[in-house]
Coordinates of C-alpha atoms in Angstrom, one line a residue:
Chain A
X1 CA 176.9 147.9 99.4
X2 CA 179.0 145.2 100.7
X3 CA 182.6 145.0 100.0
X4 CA 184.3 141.7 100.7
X5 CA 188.2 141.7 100.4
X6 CA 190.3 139.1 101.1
X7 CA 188.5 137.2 103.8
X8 CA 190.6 134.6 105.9
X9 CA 189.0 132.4 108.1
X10 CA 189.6 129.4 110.5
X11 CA 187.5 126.8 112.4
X12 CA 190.8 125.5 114.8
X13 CA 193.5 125.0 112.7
X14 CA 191.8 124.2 109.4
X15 CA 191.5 127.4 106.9
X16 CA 188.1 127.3 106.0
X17 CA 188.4 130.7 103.7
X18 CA 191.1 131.6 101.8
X19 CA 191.4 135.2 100.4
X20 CA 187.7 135.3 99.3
X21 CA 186.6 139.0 97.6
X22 CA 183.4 139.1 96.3
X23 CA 180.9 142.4 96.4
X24 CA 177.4 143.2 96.1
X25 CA 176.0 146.4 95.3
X26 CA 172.4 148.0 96.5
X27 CA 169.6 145.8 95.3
X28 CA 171.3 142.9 93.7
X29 CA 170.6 139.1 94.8
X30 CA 174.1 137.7 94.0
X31 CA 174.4 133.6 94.3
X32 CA 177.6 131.7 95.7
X33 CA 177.4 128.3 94.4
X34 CA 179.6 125.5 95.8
X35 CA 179.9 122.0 96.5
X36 CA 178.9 120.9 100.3
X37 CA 181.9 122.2 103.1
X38 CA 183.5 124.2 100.5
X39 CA 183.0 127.3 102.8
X40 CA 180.1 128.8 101.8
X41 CA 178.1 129.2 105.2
X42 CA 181.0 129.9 106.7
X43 CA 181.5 132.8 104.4
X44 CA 177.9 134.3 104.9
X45 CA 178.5 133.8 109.0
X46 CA 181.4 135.5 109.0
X47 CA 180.2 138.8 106.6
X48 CA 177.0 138.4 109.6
X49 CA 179.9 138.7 112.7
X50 CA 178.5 135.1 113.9
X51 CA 182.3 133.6 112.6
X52 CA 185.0 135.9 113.1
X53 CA 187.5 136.9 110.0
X54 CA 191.1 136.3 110.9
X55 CA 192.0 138.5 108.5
X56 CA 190.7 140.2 105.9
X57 CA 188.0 143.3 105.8
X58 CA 184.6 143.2 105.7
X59 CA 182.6 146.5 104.4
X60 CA 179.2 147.3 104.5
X61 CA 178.2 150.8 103.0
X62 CA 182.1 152.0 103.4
X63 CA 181.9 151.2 106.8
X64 CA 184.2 147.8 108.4
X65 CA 182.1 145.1 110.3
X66 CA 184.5 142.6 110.3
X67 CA 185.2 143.5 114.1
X68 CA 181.3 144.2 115.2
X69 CA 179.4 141.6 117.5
X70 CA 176.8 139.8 116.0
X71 CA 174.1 142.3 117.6
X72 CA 175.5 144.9 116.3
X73 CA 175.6 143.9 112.6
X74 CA 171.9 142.7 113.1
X75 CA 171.5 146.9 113.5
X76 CA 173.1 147.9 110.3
X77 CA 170.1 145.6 108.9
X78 CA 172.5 142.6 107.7
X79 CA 171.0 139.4 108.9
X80 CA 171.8 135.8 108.4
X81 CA 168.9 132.9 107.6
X82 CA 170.7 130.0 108.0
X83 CA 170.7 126.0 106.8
X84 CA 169.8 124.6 109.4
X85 CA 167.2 127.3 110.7
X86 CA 168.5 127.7 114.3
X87 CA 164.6 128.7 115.2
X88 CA 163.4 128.6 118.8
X89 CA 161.4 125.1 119.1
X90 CA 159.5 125.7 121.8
X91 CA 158.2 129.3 121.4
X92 CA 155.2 129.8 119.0
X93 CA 155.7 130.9 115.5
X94 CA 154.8 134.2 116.7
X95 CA 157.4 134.7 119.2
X96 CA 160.2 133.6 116.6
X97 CA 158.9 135.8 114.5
X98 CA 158.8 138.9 117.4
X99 CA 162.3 137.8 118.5
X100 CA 163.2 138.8 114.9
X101 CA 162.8 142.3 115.3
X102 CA 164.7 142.3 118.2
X103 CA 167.5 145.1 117.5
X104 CA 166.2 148.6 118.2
X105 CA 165.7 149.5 114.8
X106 CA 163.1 146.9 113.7
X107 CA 161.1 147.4 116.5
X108 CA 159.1 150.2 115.8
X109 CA 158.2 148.5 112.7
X110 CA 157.3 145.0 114.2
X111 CA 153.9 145.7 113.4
X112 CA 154.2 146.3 109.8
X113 CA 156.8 143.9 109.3
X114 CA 154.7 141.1 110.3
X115 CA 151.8 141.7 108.6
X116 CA 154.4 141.7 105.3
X117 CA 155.4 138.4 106.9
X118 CA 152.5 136.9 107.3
X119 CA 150.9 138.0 103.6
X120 CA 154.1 137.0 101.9
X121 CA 153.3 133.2 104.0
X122 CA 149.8 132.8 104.4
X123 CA 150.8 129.4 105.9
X124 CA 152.8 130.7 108.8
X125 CA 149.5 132.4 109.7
X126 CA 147.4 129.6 110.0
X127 CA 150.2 127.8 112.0
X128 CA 150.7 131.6 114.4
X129 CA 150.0 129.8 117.8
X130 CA 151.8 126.3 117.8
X131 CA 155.2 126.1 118.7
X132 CA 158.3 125.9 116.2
X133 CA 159.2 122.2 116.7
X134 CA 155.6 121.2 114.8
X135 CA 156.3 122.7 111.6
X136 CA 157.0 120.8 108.7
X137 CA 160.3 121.5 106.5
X138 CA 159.4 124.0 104.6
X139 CA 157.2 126.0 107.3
X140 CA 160.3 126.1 109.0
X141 CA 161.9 127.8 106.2
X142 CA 159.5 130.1 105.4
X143 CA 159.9 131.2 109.3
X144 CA 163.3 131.2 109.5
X145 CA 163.8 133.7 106.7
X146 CA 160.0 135.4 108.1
X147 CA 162.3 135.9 111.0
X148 CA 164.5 137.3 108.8
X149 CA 162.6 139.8 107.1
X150 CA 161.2 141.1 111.2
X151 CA 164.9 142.1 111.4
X152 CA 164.1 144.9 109.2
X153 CA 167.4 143.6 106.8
X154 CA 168.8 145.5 104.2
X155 CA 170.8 143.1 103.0
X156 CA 169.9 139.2 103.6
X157 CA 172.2 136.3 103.7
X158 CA 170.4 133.4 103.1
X159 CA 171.9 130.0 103.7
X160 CA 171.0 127.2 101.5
X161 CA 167.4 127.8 101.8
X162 CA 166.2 124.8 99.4
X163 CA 168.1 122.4 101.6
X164 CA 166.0 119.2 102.3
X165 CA 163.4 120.8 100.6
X166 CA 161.2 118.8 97.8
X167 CA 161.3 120.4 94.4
X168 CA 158.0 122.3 93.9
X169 CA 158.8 123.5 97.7
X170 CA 162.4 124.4 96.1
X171 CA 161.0 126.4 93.2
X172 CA 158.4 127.9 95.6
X173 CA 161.2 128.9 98.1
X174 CA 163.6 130.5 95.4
X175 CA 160.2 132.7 94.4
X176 CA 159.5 134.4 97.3
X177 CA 163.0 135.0 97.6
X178 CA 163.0 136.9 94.6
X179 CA 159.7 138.6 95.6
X180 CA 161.4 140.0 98.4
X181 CA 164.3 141.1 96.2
X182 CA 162.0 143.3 94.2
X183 CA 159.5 144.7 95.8
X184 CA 161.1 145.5 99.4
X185 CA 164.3 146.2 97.8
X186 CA 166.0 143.9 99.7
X187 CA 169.5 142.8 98.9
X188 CA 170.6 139.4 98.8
X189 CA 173.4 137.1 99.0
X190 CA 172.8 133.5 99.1
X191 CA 174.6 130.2 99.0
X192 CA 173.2 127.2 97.3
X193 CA 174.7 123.7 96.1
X194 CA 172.5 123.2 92.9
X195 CA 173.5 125.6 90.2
X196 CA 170.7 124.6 87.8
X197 CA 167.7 126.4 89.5
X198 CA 168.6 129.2 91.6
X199 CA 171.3 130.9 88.9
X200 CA 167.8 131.9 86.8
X201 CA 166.8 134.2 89.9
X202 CA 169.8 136.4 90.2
X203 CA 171.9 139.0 88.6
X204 CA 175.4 138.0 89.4
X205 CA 177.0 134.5 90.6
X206 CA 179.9 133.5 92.3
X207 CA 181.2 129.7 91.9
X208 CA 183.1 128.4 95.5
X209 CA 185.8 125.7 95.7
X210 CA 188.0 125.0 98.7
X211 CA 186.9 127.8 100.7
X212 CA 187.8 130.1 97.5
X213 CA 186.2 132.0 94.3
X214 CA 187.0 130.3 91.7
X215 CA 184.7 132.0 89.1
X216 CA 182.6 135.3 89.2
X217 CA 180.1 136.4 86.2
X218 CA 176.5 136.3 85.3
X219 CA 174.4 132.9 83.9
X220 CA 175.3 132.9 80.4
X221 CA 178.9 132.9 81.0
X222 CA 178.7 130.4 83.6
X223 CA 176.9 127.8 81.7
X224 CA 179.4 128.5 78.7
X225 CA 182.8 127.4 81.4
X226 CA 184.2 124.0 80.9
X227 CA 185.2 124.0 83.8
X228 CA 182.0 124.8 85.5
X229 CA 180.1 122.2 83.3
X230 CA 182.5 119.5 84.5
X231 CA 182.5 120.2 88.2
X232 CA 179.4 121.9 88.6
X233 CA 177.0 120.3 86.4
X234 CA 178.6 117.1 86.2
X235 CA 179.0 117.4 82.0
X236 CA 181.9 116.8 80.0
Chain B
X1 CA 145.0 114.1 162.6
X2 CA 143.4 114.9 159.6
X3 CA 143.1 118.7 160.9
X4 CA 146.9 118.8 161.4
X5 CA 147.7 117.1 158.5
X6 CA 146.1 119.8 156.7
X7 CA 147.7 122.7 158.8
X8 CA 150.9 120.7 157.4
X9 CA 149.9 120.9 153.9
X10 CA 149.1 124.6 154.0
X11 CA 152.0 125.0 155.4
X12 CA 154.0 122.7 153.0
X13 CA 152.6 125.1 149.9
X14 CA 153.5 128.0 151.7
X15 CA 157.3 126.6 152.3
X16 CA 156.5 125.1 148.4
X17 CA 155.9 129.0 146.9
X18 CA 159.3 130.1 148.3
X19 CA 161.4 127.3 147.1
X20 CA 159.9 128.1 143.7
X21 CA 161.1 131.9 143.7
X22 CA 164.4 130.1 144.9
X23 CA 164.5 127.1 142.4
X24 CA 163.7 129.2 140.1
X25 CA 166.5 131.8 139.6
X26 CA 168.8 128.8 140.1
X27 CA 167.3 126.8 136.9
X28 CA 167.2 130.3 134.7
X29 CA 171.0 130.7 134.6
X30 CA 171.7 127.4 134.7
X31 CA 169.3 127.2 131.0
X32 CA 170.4 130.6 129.7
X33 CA 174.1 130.6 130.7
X34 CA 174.8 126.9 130.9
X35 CA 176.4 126.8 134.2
X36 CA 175.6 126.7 137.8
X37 CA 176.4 129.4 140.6
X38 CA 177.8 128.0 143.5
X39 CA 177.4 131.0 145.2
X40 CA 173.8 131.5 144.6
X41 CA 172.6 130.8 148.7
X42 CA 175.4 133.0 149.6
X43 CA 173.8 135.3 147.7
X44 CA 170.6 134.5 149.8
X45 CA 172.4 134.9 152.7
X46 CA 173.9 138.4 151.8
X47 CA 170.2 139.8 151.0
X48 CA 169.0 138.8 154.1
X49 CA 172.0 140.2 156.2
X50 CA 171.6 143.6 154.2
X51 CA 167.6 143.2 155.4
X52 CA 168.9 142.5 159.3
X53 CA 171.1 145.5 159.0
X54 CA 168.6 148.2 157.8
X55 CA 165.9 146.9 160.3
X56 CA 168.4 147.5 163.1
X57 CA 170.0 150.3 162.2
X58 CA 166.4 152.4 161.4
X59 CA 163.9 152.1 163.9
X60 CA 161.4 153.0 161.4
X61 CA 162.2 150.2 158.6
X62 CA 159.5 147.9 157.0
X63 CA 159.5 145.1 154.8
X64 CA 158.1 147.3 151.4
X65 CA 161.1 149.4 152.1
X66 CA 163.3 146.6 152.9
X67 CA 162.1 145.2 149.5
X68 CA 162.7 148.6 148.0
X69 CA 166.1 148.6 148.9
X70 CA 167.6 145.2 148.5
X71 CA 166.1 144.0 145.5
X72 CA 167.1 147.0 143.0
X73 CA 171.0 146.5 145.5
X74 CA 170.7 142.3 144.9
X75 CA 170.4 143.4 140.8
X76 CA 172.8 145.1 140.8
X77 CA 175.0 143.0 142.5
X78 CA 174.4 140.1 140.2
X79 CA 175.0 142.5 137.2
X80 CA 178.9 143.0 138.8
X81 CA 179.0 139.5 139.6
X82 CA 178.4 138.4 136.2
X83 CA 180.8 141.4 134.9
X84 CA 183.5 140.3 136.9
X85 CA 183.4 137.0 137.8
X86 CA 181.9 134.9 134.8
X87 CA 182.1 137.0 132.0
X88 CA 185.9 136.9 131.6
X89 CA 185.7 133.1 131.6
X90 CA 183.1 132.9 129.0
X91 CA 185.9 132.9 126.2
X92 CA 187.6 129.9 127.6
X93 CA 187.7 126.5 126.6
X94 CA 186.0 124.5 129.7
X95 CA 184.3 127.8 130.8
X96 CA 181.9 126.0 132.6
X97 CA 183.7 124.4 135.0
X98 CA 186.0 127.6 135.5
X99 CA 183.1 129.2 136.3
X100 CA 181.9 126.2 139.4
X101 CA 185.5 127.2 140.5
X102 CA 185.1 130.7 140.3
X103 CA 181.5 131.1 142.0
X104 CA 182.7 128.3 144.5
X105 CA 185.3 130.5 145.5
X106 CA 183.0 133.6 145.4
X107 CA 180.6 131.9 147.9
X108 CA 184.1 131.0 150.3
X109 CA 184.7 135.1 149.8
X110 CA 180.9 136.1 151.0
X111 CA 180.2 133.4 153.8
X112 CA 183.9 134.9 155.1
X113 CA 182.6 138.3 154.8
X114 CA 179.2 138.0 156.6
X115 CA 181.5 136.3 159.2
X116 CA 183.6 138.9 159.5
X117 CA 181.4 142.2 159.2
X118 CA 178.1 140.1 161.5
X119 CA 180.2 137.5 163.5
X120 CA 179.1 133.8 163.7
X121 CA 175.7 134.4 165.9
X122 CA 172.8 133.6 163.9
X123 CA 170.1 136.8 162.9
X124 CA 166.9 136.9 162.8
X125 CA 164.2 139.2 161.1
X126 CA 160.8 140.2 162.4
X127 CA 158.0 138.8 161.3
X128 CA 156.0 140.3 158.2
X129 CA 152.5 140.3 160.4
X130 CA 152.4 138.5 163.6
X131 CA 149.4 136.0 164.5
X132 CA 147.1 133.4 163.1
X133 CA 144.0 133.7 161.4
X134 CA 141.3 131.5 160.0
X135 CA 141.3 129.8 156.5
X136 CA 138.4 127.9 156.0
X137 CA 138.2 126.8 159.1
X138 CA 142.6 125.8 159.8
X139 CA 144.2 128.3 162.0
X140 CA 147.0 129.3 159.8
X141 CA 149.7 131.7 160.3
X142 CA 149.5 135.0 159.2
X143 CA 153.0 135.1 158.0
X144 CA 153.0 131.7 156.3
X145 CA 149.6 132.9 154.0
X146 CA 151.3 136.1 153.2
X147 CA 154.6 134.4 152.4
X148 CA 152.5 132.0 150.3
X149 CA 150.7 135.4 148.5
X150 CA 154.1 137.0 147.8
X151 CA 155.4 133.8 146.4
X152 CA 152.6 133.5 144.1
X153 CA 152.6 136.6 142.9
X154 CA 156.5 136.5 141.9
X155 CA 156.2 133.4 139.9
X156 CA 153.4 134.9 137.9
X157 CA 155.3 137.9 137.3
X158 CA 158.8 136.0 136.3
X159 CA 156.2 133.9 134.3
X160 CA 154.9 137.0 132.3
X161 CA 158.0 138.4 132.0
X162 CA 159.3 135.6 130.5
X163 CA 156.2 135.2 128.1
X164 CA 156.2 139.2 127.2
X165 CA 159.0 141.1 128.1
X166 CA 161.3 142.0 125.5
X167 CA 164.4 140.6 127.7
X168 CA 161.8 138.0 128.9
X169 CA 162.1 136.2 125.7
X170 CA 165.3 136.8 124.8
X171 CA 166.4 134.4 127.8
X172 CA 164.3 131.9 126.9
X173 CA 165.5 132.3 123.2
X174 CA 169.5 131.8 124.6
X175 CA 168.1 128.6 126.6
X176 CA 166.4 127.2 123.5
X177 CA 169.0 128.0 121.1
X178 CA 172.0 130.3 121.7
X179 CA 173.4 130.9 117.5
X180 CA 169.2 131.1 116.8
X181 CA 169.7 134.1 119.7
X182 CA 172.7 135.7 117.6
X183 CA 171.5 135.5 114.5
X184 CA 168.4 137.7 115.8
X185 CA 170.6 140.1 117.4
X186 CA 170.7 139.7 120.6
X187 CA 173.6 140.9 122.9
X188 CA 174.6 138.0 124.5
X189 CA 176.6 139.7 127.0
X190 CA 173.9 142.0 128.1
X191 CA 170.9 139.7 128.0
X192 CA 173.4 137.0 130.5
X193 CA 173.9 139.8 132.2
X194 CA 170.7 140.4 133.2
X195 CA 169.8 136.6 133.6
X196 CA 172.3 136.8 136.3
X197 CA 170.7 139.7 138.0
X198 CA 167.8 138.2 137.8
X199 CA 168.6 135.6 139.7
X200 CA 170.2 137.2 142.4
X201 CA 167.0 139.2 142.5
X202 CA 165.0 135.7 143.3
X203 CA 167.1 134.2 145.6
X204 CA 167.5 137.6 147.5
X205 CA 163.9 137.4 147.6
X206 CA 163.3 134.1 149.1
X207 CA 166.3 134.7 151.4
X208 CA 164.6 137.2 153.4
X209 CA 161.5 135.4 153.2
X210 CA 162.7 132.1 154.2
X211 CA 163.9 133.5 157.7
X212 CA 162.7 133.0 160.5
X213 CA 162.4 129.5 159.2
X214 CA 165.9 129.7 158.6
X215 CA 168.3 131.3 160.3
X216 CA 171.2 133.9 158.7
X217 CA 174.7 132.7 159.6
X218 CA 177.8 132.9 157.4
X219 CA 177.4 129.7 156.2
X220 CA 173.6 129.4 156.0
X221 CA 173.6 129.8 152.6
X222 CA 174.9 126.0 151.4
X223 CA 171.8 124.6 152.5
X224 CA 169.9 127.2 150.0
X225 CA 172.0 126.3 147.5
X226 CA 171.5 122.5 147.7
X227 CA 168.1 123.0 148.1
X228 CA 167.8 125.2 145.3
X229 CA 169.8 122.4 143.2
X230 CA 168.0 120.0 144.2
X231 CA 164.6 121.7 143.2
X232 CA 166.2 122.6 140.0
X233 CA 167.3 118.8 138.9
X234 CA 163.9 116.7 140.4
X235 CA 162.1 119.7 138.3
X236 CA 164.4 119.2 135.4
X237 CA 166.8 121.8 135.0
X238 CA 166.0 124.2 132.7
X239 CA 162.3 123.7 132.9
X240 CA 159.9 126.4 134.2
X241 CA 157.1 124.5 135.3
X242 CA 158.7 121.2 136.5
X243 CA 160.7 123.7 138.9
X244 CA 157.6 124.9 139.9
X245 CA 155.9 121.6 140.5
X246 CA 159.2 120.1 142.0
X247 CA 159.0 122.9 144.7
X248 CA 156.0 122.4 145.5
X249 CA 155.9 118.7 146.0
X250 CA 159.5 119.3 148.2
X251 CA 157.9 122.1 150.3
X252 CA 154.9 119.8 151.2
X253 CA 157.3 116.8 151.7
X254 CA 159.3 118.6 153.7
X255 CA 156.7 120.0 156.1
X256 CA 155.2 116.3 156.2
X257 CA 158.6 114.8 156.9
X258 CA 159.6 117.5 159.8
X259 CA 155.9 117.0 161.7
X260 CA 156.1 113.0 161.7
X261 CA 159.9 112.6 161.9
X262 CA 161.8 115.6 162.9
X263 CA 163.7 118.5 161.7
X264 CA 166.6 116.8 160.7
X265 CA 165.0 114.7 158.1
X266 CA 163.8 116.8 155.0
X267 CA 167.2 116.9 153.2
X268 CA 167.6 113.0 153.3
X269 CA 164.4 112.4 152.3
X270 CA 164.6 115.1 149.0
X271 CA 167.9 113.1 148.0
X272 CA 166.3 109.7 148.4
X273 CA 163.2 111.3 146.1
X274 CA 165.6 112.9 143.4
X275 CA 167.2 109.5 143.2
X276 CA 164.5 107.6 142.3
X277 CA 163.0 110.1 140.2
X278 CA 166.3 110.3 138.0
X279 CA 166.8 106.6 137.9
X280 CA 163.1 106.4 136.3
X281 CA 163.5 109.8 134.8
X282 CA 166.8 111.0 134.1
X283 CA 166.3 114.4 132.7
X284 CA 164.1 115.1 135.9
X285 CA 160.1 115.5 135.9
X286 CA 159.7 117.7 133.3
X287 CA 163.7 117.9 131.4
X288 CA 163.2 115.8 128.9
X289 CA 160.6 117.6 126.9
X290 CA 161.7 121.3 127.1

């Protein structure tokens, strides 16, 4: 499904991304773990056309998007949740969550996808009217990958979602994550700092350093690497 | 006294509607796009030239068709000018101040144009409905009340529009947070676009209806678009409703200030207002919160 192959990219003069291939295929949620400003949301913002690839290619079902404005890789259903939420703070929950189903495609199914929204996070609901800025941490959250899901995505990259989050709220976060892996079908690549409980939600897992891939396989073989235990897990 | 002091007030609201059709275009690019248009009561001043020139060139011309025709023109006129004009600069370091350069010298191109295609002779337009009538017991002016319907009437609309409307939201999305606006998909180009249009729309709008109070002349437009700036910042720029109460407080001062002291005073006695409101309130009445 997406095809990542030898990715460069720059903020100013500092490489941020160096030669970075990874791939996910149809239905997988695929993990990049990394230490903080090793390149990770850089890598999911520029695979979402919101940071642009210097070089590099970038495809999504065969087709390149390294070149496409961020609008138009909304349509092909990719869509980025990020860190630090980027939600509208003074429009109600409910008109970040319409915004989200702003690209022509997800519109005719605004209705529906909202209702999945809002039974998938009862608490967003109760919370419909009152603008963004009064939401706790992890409402916040749960909109801004709500919003998400209203883009009608195929493939989701979600950027550190348990960020600032408390642990029960982590666990809870990684869940419905997974739910929406499975039962909408929904692919998904996400970045995360903290190996230990994301890696048991998903299939395949990529390990970042410096703005490269420094390790690519599934949990098992992760937790067997030296040299993961050492930088990753902090063992010897 | 008292019964002229309310004739003033009426039509101080009256003036107040206008200025917040006017105000209001100005404070929408400035929170969706980030910069301000210097040429924005040029703008004014074109719409209302383009109004002079169809009512004397068809005997038969009215207001709704004057509407009809320089609105849907004044759009797309601020879709080209955005095209153009800003656009280009928008992937420039420092954009914004190329783009005060860039409308600054736009308004230098139009004021020169009107001069040359109208001469320096000051226009004026007909009157929408002549007469007075009685409002609860003030003889008011026909004109004024109607002024102060149509005024009304566009706020609530931009207001719905910007509550409902697909494009409605998506400007107020860009003010409130421009990556929050990518990430959801929408075309920045296209949605600035139309902000710009937009505006033009608004102040070709209140252009037309600020005449006869105003004149047209080449120039006419600078003192639009200090007055629209200065509605913009006492409101808080960016804000929707401290535009609106900041041109309504400015339309009454004003009509206050011209009955006791003479025509020549409103603009001193605005500045002296913003001052003190931004040394108590820097962001403006309502900035701070929005």
């Amino acid at each position: 499904m997406l095809e990542v192959n030898k990715v460069n990219s720059f903020y100013g003069e500092l490489q941020v991304l160096h030669d970075i291939s990874l791939s996910v295929s149809d239905g997988e949620f695929v993990v990049a773990f990394g230490p903080n400003g090793h390149g990770k949301s850089t890598l999911l913002k520029t695979i979402c056309g919101l940071h642009t690839a210097t070089s590099g290619s970038i495809k999504f079902d065969g087709e390149e998007i390294s070149k496409l404005e961020s609008s138009r890789v909304v349509q092909k259903g990719i869509v980025y949740v990020a860190e630090d939420r980027h939600l509208f703070p003074e429009m109600t929950v409910l008109e970040n969550l319409k915004l989200g189903s702003f690209n022509i495609n997800a519109r005719t199914k605004e209705a529906e996808n909202l209702q999945y929204v809002l039974e998938l996070f009862p608490r967003l609901k109760e919370r419909i009217d009152k603008p963004a800025r009064t939401l706790s941490g992890g409402e916040a959250r749960m909109l801004a990958i709500g919003r998400g899901l209203m883009s009608k995505p195929n493939f989701l990259a979600i950027d550190e979602p348990s960020l600032g989050l408390a642990p029960n709220l982590r666990i809870d976060v990684f869940e419905k994550i997974s739910e929406i892996n499975k039962e909408m079908g929904i692919t998904i690549l996400m970045v995360e700092q903290d190996i230990t409980e994301a890696s048991t939600y998903c299939n395949n897992i990529y390990l970042m350093e410096d703005g490269r891939i420094v390790f690519e396989g599934n949990r098992e073989e992760i937790m067997k690497n030296k040299h993961v235990k050492a930088v990753f897990l902090g063992e010897e | 006294m008292t019964y002229q002091l309310a004739q003033v007030l009426i039509s101080g609201i009256a003036l107040g509607s206008i200025y917040a059709v006017m105000a209001s275009g100005m404070s929408l690019v400035y929170g969706v796009l980030r910069i301000f248009n210097f040429a924005y009561g040029s703008f004014a001043m074109w719409a209302a030239y383009f109004a002079w020139f169809l009512f004397n060139h068809f005997a038969w011309m009215t207001y709704p068709a004057v509407f009809a025709i320089v609105l849907p023109a004044m759009f797309l006129f601020g879709l080209a000018v955005e095209k153009i004009a800003i656009k280009p600069l928008r992937q420039r370091a420092n954009w914004e101040i190329l783009a005060i350069i860039a409308t600054t010298g736009l308004a230098l191109f139009m004021d020169n144009t009107s001069l040359a295609a109208f001469g320096p002779i000051q226009k004026d337009l007909p009157f929408i409905i002549k007469g007075t009538m009685n409002l609860a017991g003030f003889e008011v002016s026909r004109h004024e009340m109607l002024t102060l319907g149509v005024g009304i009437s566009i706020i609530a609309s931009l207001q719905v529009f910007l509550k409902r409307a697909r494009y409605g939201l998506a400007m107020r999305a860009l003010a409130q947070d421009m990556m929050g606006a990518k990430i959801v998909g929408i075309p920045l180009n296209r949605a600035f676009g139309y902000t710009f249009a937009l505006s033009a729309v608004l102040v070709g709008i209140s252009g037309i209806l600020l005449v006869p109070r105003y004149f047209i002349s080449p120039s006419g437009g600078w003192e639009i678009m200090i007055k629209a700036w200065v509605i913009a910042v006492f409101g808080g720029m960016g804000s929707f409703i401290g535009t609106l109460y900041a041109a309504f407080i400015l339309g009454i001062v004003e009509a206050i200030v011209i009955w006791q002291l003479g025509a020549r005073w409103p603009i001193v006695i605005w500045f002296l207002i913003l001052i003190v409101t931004l040394i108590i309130r820097p962001g403006g009445l309502l900035g701070a919160r929005e």
